[in-house]
mmCIF file of C-alpha atoms in Angstrom:
data_model
loop_
_atom_site.group_PDB
_atom_site.id
_atom_site.type_symbol
_atom_site.label_atom_id
_atom_site.label_comp_id
_atom_site.label_asym_id
_atom_site.label_seq_id
_atom_site.Cartn_x
_atom_site.Cartn_y
_atom_site.Cartn_z
ATOM 1 C CA UNK A 25 -65.691 65.843 36.583
ATOM 2 C CA UNK A 26 -63.171 63.634 38.340
ATOM 3 C CA UNK A 27 -63.091 64.328 42.056
ATOM 4 C CA UNK A 28 -61.280 63.187 45.162
ATOM 5 C CA UNK A 29 -63.222 63.872 48.344
ATOM 6 C CA UNK A 30 -61.918 63.788 51.882
ATOM 7 C CA UNK A 31 -63.529 64.670 55.177
ATOM 8 C CA UNK A 32 -61.748 67.897 55.958
ATOM 9 C CA UNK A 33 -61.566 67.470 59.696
ATOM 10 C CA UNK A 34 -59.886 68.598 61.752
ATOM 11 C CA UNK A 35 -59.588 65.201 63.362
ATOM 12 C CA UNK A 36 -58.359 65.257 66.927
ATOM 13 C CA UNK A 37 -57.237 62.007 68.543
ATOM 14 C CA UNK A 38 -55.459 61.249 71.832
ATOM 15 C CA UNK A 39 -51.940 59.909 71.755
ATOM 16 C CA UNK A 40 -51.940 56.143 71.322
ATOM 17 C CA UNK A 41 -55.362 56.030 69.641
ATOM 18 C CA UNK A 42 -56.243 55.063 66.080
ATOM 19 C CA UNK A 43 -56.825 57.835 63.551
ATOM 20 C CA UNK A 44 -59.113 56.867 60.682
ATOM 21 C CA UNK A 45 -59.089 58.907 57.474
ATOM 22 C CA UNK A 46 -61.445 58.445 54.554
ATOM 23 C CA UNK A 47 -61.345 59.282 50.876
ATOM 24 C CA UNK A 48 -63.763 58.694 48.016
ATOM 25 C CA UNK A 49 -63.131 59.137 44.325
ATOM 26 C CA UNK A 50 -65.320 59.499 41.302
ATOM 27 C CA UNK A 51 -63.652 57.396 38.604
ATOM 28 C CA UNK A 52 -64.446 53.700 38.961
ATOM 29 C CA UNK A 53 -61.599 52.740 36.628
ATOM 30 C CA UNK A 54 -58.868 54.306 38.769
ATOM 31 C CA UNK A 55 -56.001 51.953 39.570
ATOM 32 C CA UNK A 56 -53.493 53.783 41.747
ATOM 33 C CA UNK A 57 -54.071 55.374 45.137
ATOM 34 C CA UNK A 58 -51.705 57.246 47.385
ATOM 35 C CA UNK A 59 -51.610 58.808 50.814
ATOM 36 C CA UNK A 60 -49.314 61.750 51.406
ATOM 37 C CA UNK A 61 -48.533 63.533 54.642
ATOM 38 C CA UNK A 62 -47.950 67.271 54.583
ATOM 39 C CA UNK A 63 -46.604 69.242 57.487
ATOM 40 C CA UNK A 64 -47.399 72.942 57.514
ATOM 41 C CA UNK A 65 -45.251 74.815 55.005
ATOM 42 C CA UNK A 66 -43.662 71.634 53.693
ATOM 43 C CA UNK A 67 -44.071 69.497 50.602
ATOM 44 C CA UNK A 68 -46.210 66.334 50.435
ATOM 45 C CA UNK A 69 -44.398 63.225 51.573
ATOM 46 C CA UNK A 70 -45.560 59.802 50.415
ATOM 47 C CA UNK A 71 -46.511 57.454 53.241
ATOM 48 C CA UNK A 72 -48.547 54.719 51.525
ATOM 49 C CA UNK A 73 -49.645 53.563 48.126
ATOM 50 C CA UNK A 74 -52.123 50.836 47.229
ATOM 51 C CA UNK A 75 -53.182 49.343 43.936
ATOM 52 C CA UNK A 76 -55.259 46.267 44.887
ATOM 53 C CA UNK A 77 -58.438 45.800 46.875
ATOM 54 C CA UNK A 78 -57.926 44.982 50.531
ATOM 55 C CA UNK A 79 -55.527 46.110 53.198
ATOM 56 C CA UNK A 80 -51.890 47.075 52.995
ATOM 57 C CA UNK A 81 -49.885 47.592 56.159
ATOM 58 C CA UNK A 82 -46.627 49.469 56.651
ATOM 59 C CA UNK A 83 -45.587 49.950 60.244
ATOM 60 C CA UNK A 84 -48.284 51.906 62.067
ATOM 61 C CA UNK A 85 -50.074 52.753 58.818
ATOM 62 C CA UNK A 86 -52.718 50.666 57.059
ATOM 63 C CA UNK A 87 -54.287 51.610 53.744
ATOM 64 C CA UNK A 88 -57.587 50.020 52.785
ATOM 65 C CA UNK A 89 -59.000 50.012 49.267
ATOM 66 C CA UNK A 90 -62.473 49.093 48.098
ATOM 67 C CA UNK A 91 -62.765 49.738 44.366
ATOM 68 C CA UNK A 92 -66.407 48.662 44.192
ATOM 69 C CA UNK A 93 -67.301 51.380 46.693
ATOM 70 C CA UNK A 94 -64.691 53.795 45.275
ATOM 71 C CA UNK A 95 -63.287 54.258 48.730
ATOM 72 C CA UNK A 96 -59.789 54.324 50.157
ATOM 73 C CA UNK A 97 -58.890 54.835 53.796
ATOM 74 C CA UNK A 98 -55.862 55.282 55.984
ATOM 75 C CA UNK A 99 -55.551 54.066 59.556
ATOM 76 C CA UNK A 100 -52.831 55.383 61.818
ATOM 77 C CA UNK A 101 -52.359 53.120 64.821
ATOM 78 C CA UNK A 102 -50.749 54.218 68.098
ATOM 79 C CA UNK A 103 -50.941 57.849 66.997
ATOM 80 C CA UNK A 104 -48.042 60.051 68.037
ATOM 81 C CA UNK A 105 -47.842 63.855 68.317
ATOM 82 C CA UNK A 106 -45.445 63.738 65.350
ATOM 83 C CA UNK A 107 -48.332 62.376 63.251
ATOM 84 C CA UNK A 108 -50.049 65.755 63.548
ATOM 85 C CA UNK A 109 -50.225 66.909 59.934
ATOM 86 C CA UNK A 110 -52.536 67.154 56.951
ATOM 87 C CA UNK A 111 -53.075 63.873 55.134
ATOM 88 C CA UNK A 112 -53.691 64.052 51.407
ATOM 89 C CA UNK A 113 -55.428 61.365 49.407
ATOM 90 C CA UNK A 114 -54.292 61.216 45.782
ATOM 91 C CA UNK A 115 -55.718 59.197 42.909
ATOM 92 C CA UNK A 116 -54.472 58.518 39.422
ATOM 93 C CA UNK A 117 -57.599 58.628 37.295
ATOM 94 C CA UNK A 118 -57.934 56.549 34.157
ATOM 95 C CA UNK A 119 -55.963 57.972 31.208
ATOM 96 C CA UNK A 120 -54.487 60.774 33.319
ATOM 97 C CA UNK A 121 -50.777 61.393 33.694
ATOM 98 C CA UNK A 122 -51.241 63.375 36.882
ATOM 99 C CA UNK A 123 -52.261 62.567 40.434
ATOM 100 C CA UNK A 124 -55.397 64.340 41.593
ATOM 101 C CA UNK A 125 -55.405 65.373 45.224
ATOM 102 C CA UNK A 126 -58.147 65.733 47.762
ATOM 103 C CA UNK A 127 -58.308 68.789 49.977
ATOM 104 C CA UNK A 128 -56.708 66.890 52.850
ATOM 105 C CA UNK A 129 -57.690 65.953 56.395
ATOM 106 C CA UNK A 130 -55.895 67.726 59.214
ATOM 107 C CA UNK A 131 -55.038 65.440 62.112
ATOM 108 C CA UNK A 132 -54.068 66.642 65.558
ATOM 109 C CA UNK A 133 -52.728 64.113 68.059
ATOM 110 C CA UNK A 134 -53.200 65.292 71.642
ATOM 111 C CA UNK A 135 -50.468 64.330 74.088
ATOM 112 C CA UNK B 1 -31.607 58.827 48.761
ATOM 113 C CA UNK B 2 -32.213 60.696 45.508
ATOM 114 C CA UNK B 3 -34.455 63.718 45.768
ATOM 115 C CA UNK B 4 -36.091 66.400 43.687
ATOM 116 C CA UNK B 5 -34.430 69.760 44.236
ATOM 117 C CA UNK B 6 -36.040 73.135 43.664
ATOM 118 C CA UNK B 7 -34.587 76.616 43.534
ATOM 119 C CA UNK B 8 -35.081 79.201 44.806
ATOM 120 C CA UNK B 9 -36.893 78.315 48.026
ATOM 121 C CA UNK B 10 -38.455 81.792 48.094
ATOM 122 C CA UNK B 11 -39.072 84.240 45.289
ATOM 123 C CA UNK B 12 -40.531 87.705 45.668
ATOM 124 C CA UNK B 13 -41.505 89.573 42.520
ATOM 125 C CA UNK B 14 -43.507 92.544 41.372
ATOM 126 C CA UNK B 15 -46.779 92.066 39.534
ATOM 127 C CA UNK B 16 -46.184 91.867 35.791
ATOM 128 C CA UNK B 17 -42.646 90.543 36.096
ATOM 129 C CA UNK B 18 -41.465 87.233 34.692
ATOM 130 C CA UNK B 19 -40.290 84.496 37.014
ATOM 131 C CA UNK B 20 -38.582 81.199 36.370
ATOM 132 C CA UNK B 21 -38.812 78.419 38.910
ATOM 133 C CA UNK B 22 -36.221 75.703 38.629
ATOM 134 C CA UNK B 23 -36.269 72.013 39.413
ATOM 135 C CA UNK B 24 -33.882 69.119 39.105
ATOM 136 C CA UNK B 25 -35.934 65.901 39.025
ATOM 137 C CA UNK B 26 -34.599 62.542 40.148
ATOM 138 C CA UNK B 27 -32.167 61.416 37.466
ATOM 139 C CA UNK B 28 -33.798 58.221 36.166
ATOM 140 C CA UNK B 29 -37.338 59.564 36.264
ATOM 141 C CA UNK B 30 -39.211 60.140 33.037
ATOM 142 C CA UNK B 31 -42.321 62.067 34.107
ATOM 143 C CA UNK B 32 -42.193 65.572 35.482
ATOM 144 C CA UNK B 33 -44.882 67.702 37.056
ATOM 145 C CA UNK B 34 -45.619 71.124 38.439
ATOM 146 C CA UNK B 35 -48.233 71.597 41.132
ATOM 147 C CA UNK B 36 -49.107 74.625 43.182
ATOM 148 C CA UNK B 37 -50.759 75.189 46.538
ATOM 149 C CA UNK B 38 -52.263 78.491 47.544
ATOM 150 C CA UNK B 39 -52.079 78.984 51.306
ATOM 151 C CA UNK B 40 -54.774 76.957 53.034
ATOM 152 C CA UNK B 41 -55.978 75.333 49.819
ATOM 153 C CA UNK B 42 -55.513 72.017 48.074
ATOM 154 C CA UNK B 43 -52.579 70.883 45.978
ATOM 155 C CA UNK B 44 -53.506 71.778 42.386
ATOM 156 C CA UNK B 45 -52.080 70.237 39.253
ATOM 157 C CA UNK B 46 -50.585 72.566 36.678
ATOM 158 C CA UNK B 47 -48.793 70.508 34.060
ATOM 159 C CA UNK B 48 -47.122 67.196 33.324
ATOM 160 C CA UNK B 49 -44.211 66.682 30.947
ATOM 161 C CA UNK B 50 -42.983 63.526 29.277
ATOM 162 C CA UNK B 51 -40.693 62.843 26.357
ATOM 163 C CA UNK B 52 -39.928 66.541 25.964
ATOM 164 C CA UNK B 53 -43.483 67.654 25.595
ATOM 165 C CA UNK B 54 -46.501 68.558 27.686
ATOM 166 C CA UNK B 55 -48.583 65.438 28.276
ATOM 167 C CA UNK B 56 -51.369 67.056 30.265
ATOM 168 C CA UNK B 57 -52.203 70.506 31.582
ATOM 169 C CA UNK B 58 -54.892 72.075 33.711
ATOM 170 C CA UNK B 59 -57.083 75.094 33.111
ATOM 171 C CA UNK B 60 -54.760 77.070 35.372
ATOM 172 C CA UNK B 61 -51.876 76.513 32.957
ATOM 173 C CA UNK B 62 -52.764 79.254 30.499
ATOM 174 C CA UNK B 63 -50.620 81.159 28.011
ATOM 175 C CA UNK B 64 -48.808 82.924 30.838
ATOM 176 C CA UNK B 65 -47.200 79.647 31.849
ATOM 177 C CA UNK B 66 -44.610 77.576 30.057
ATOM 178 C CA UNK B 67 -42.355 74.670 30.905
ATOM 179 C CA UNK B 68 -39.039 73.637 29.518
ATOM 180 C CA UNK B 69 -36.417 70.975 29.953
ATOM 181 C CA UNK B 70 -33.429 72.927 28.658
ATOM 182 C CA UNK B 71 -30.901 70.168 29.284
ATOM 183 C CA UNK B 72 -30.822 66.622 30.598
ATOM 184 C CA UNK B 73 -31.347 67.566 34.214
ATOM 185 C CA UNK B 74 -33.301 70.802 34.705
ATOM 186 C CA UNK B 75 -37.034 71.333 34.425
ATOM 187 C CA UNK B 76 -38.325 74.890 34.609
ATOM 188 C CA UNK B 77 -41.647 76.652 35.020
ATOM 189 C CA UNK B 78 -41.881 80.182 33.626
ATOM 190 C CA UNK B 79 -44.625 82.627 34.460
ATOM 191 C CA UNK B 80 -44.446 85.419 31.901
ATOM 192 C CA UNK B 81 -46.353 88.207 33.614
ATOM 193 C CA UNK B 82 -47.112 87.434 37.224
ATOM 194 C CA UNK B 83 -50.397 88.313 38.861
ATOM 195 C CA UNK B 84 -51.210 88.702 42.544
ATOM 196 C CA UNK B 85 -53.186 85.448 42.412
ATOM 197 C CA UNK B 86 -50.068 83.544 41.289
ATOM 198 C CA UNK B 87 -48.777 83.829 44.852
ATOM 199 C CA UNK B 88 -48.495 80.244 46.039
ATOM 200 C CA UNK B 89 -46.121 77.429 46.874
ATOM 201 C CA UNK B 90 -45.013 75.749 43.659
ATOM 202 C CA UNK B 91 -43.992 72.108 43.828
ATOM 203 C CA UNK B 92 -42.055 70.174 41.248
ATOM 204 C CA UNK B 93 -42.460 66.406 41.227
ATOM 205 C CA UNK B 94 -41.144 63.479 39.248
ATOM 206 C CA UNK B 95 -41.908 59.803 38.848
ATOM 207 C CA UNK B 96 -40.242 56.899 37.043
ATOM 208 C CA UNK B 97 -43.440 55.826 35.292
ATOM 209 C CA UNK B 98 -46.907 57.221 34.946
ATOM 210 C CA UNK B 99 -48.430 54.741 37.397
ATOM 211 C CA UNK B 100 -46.001 55.184 40.209
ATOM 212 C CA UNK B 101 -45.722 57.509 43.142
ATOM 213 C CA UNK B 102 -44.688 61.104 42.713
ATOM 214 C CA UNK B 103 -41.685 62.438 44.547
ATOM 215 C CA UNK B 104 -42.007 66.097 45.446
ATOM 216 C CA UNK B 105 -39.389 68.772 45.804
ATOM 217 C CA UNK B 106 -39.401 71.074 48.818
ATOM 218 C CA UNK B 107 -41.160 73.831 46.887
ATOM 219 C CA UNK B 108 -40.681 77.453 45.880
ATOM 220 C CA UNK B 109 -42.767 79.993 47.753
ATOM 221 C CA UNK B 110 -43.683 82.663 45.211
ATOM 222 C CA UNK B 111 -44.920 86.001 46.491
ATOM 223 C CA UNK B 112 -46.247 88.507 43.948
ATOM 224 C CA UNK B 113 -46.489 92.053 45.258
#
């Protein structure tokens, strides 16, 4: 069974702090990894994707991938109240057409 | 910026009725998807569609569900006889290739009474 696991939270961080989100996946051969943000009642919105081991930075967001450990993370630096949302980890498993989503981690940024 | 559009945004129906949810994917995309999300739960895959046929489907996508691309732009999800447990937000998504990011529409909230 191919699974994407996330710590469900909720994760509460003060404004300006770093929020750290984790995700593990079951298929060692997976090649494509995505982080989506979902505000309540809205659709998922892509914020980062990563294909290679290491770090990838985009503004205040950094995605980290470790394929050997089957682990992908998302760091949100200088967290803002507008970052309060549920963050979804998604993985494209080997030979799948679809993205498989984790249950999401809810982040609350306290002003 | 191109976007995936879904109609209607809300649909209320009686149990046992047929519903059709409509989507217009991004024009140069080749892969199309339907996902659903029951309130408070995870985003669940229903079906993917490529080259005018279903490429993958989940256990949820049983005989009550069907998809169609009736013309060059629309992509529809039909539920033949709705059940209470079909109440959910349904998202359409598209991507240019199978390895790239999915772009989601804003969703159709389906309520089955």
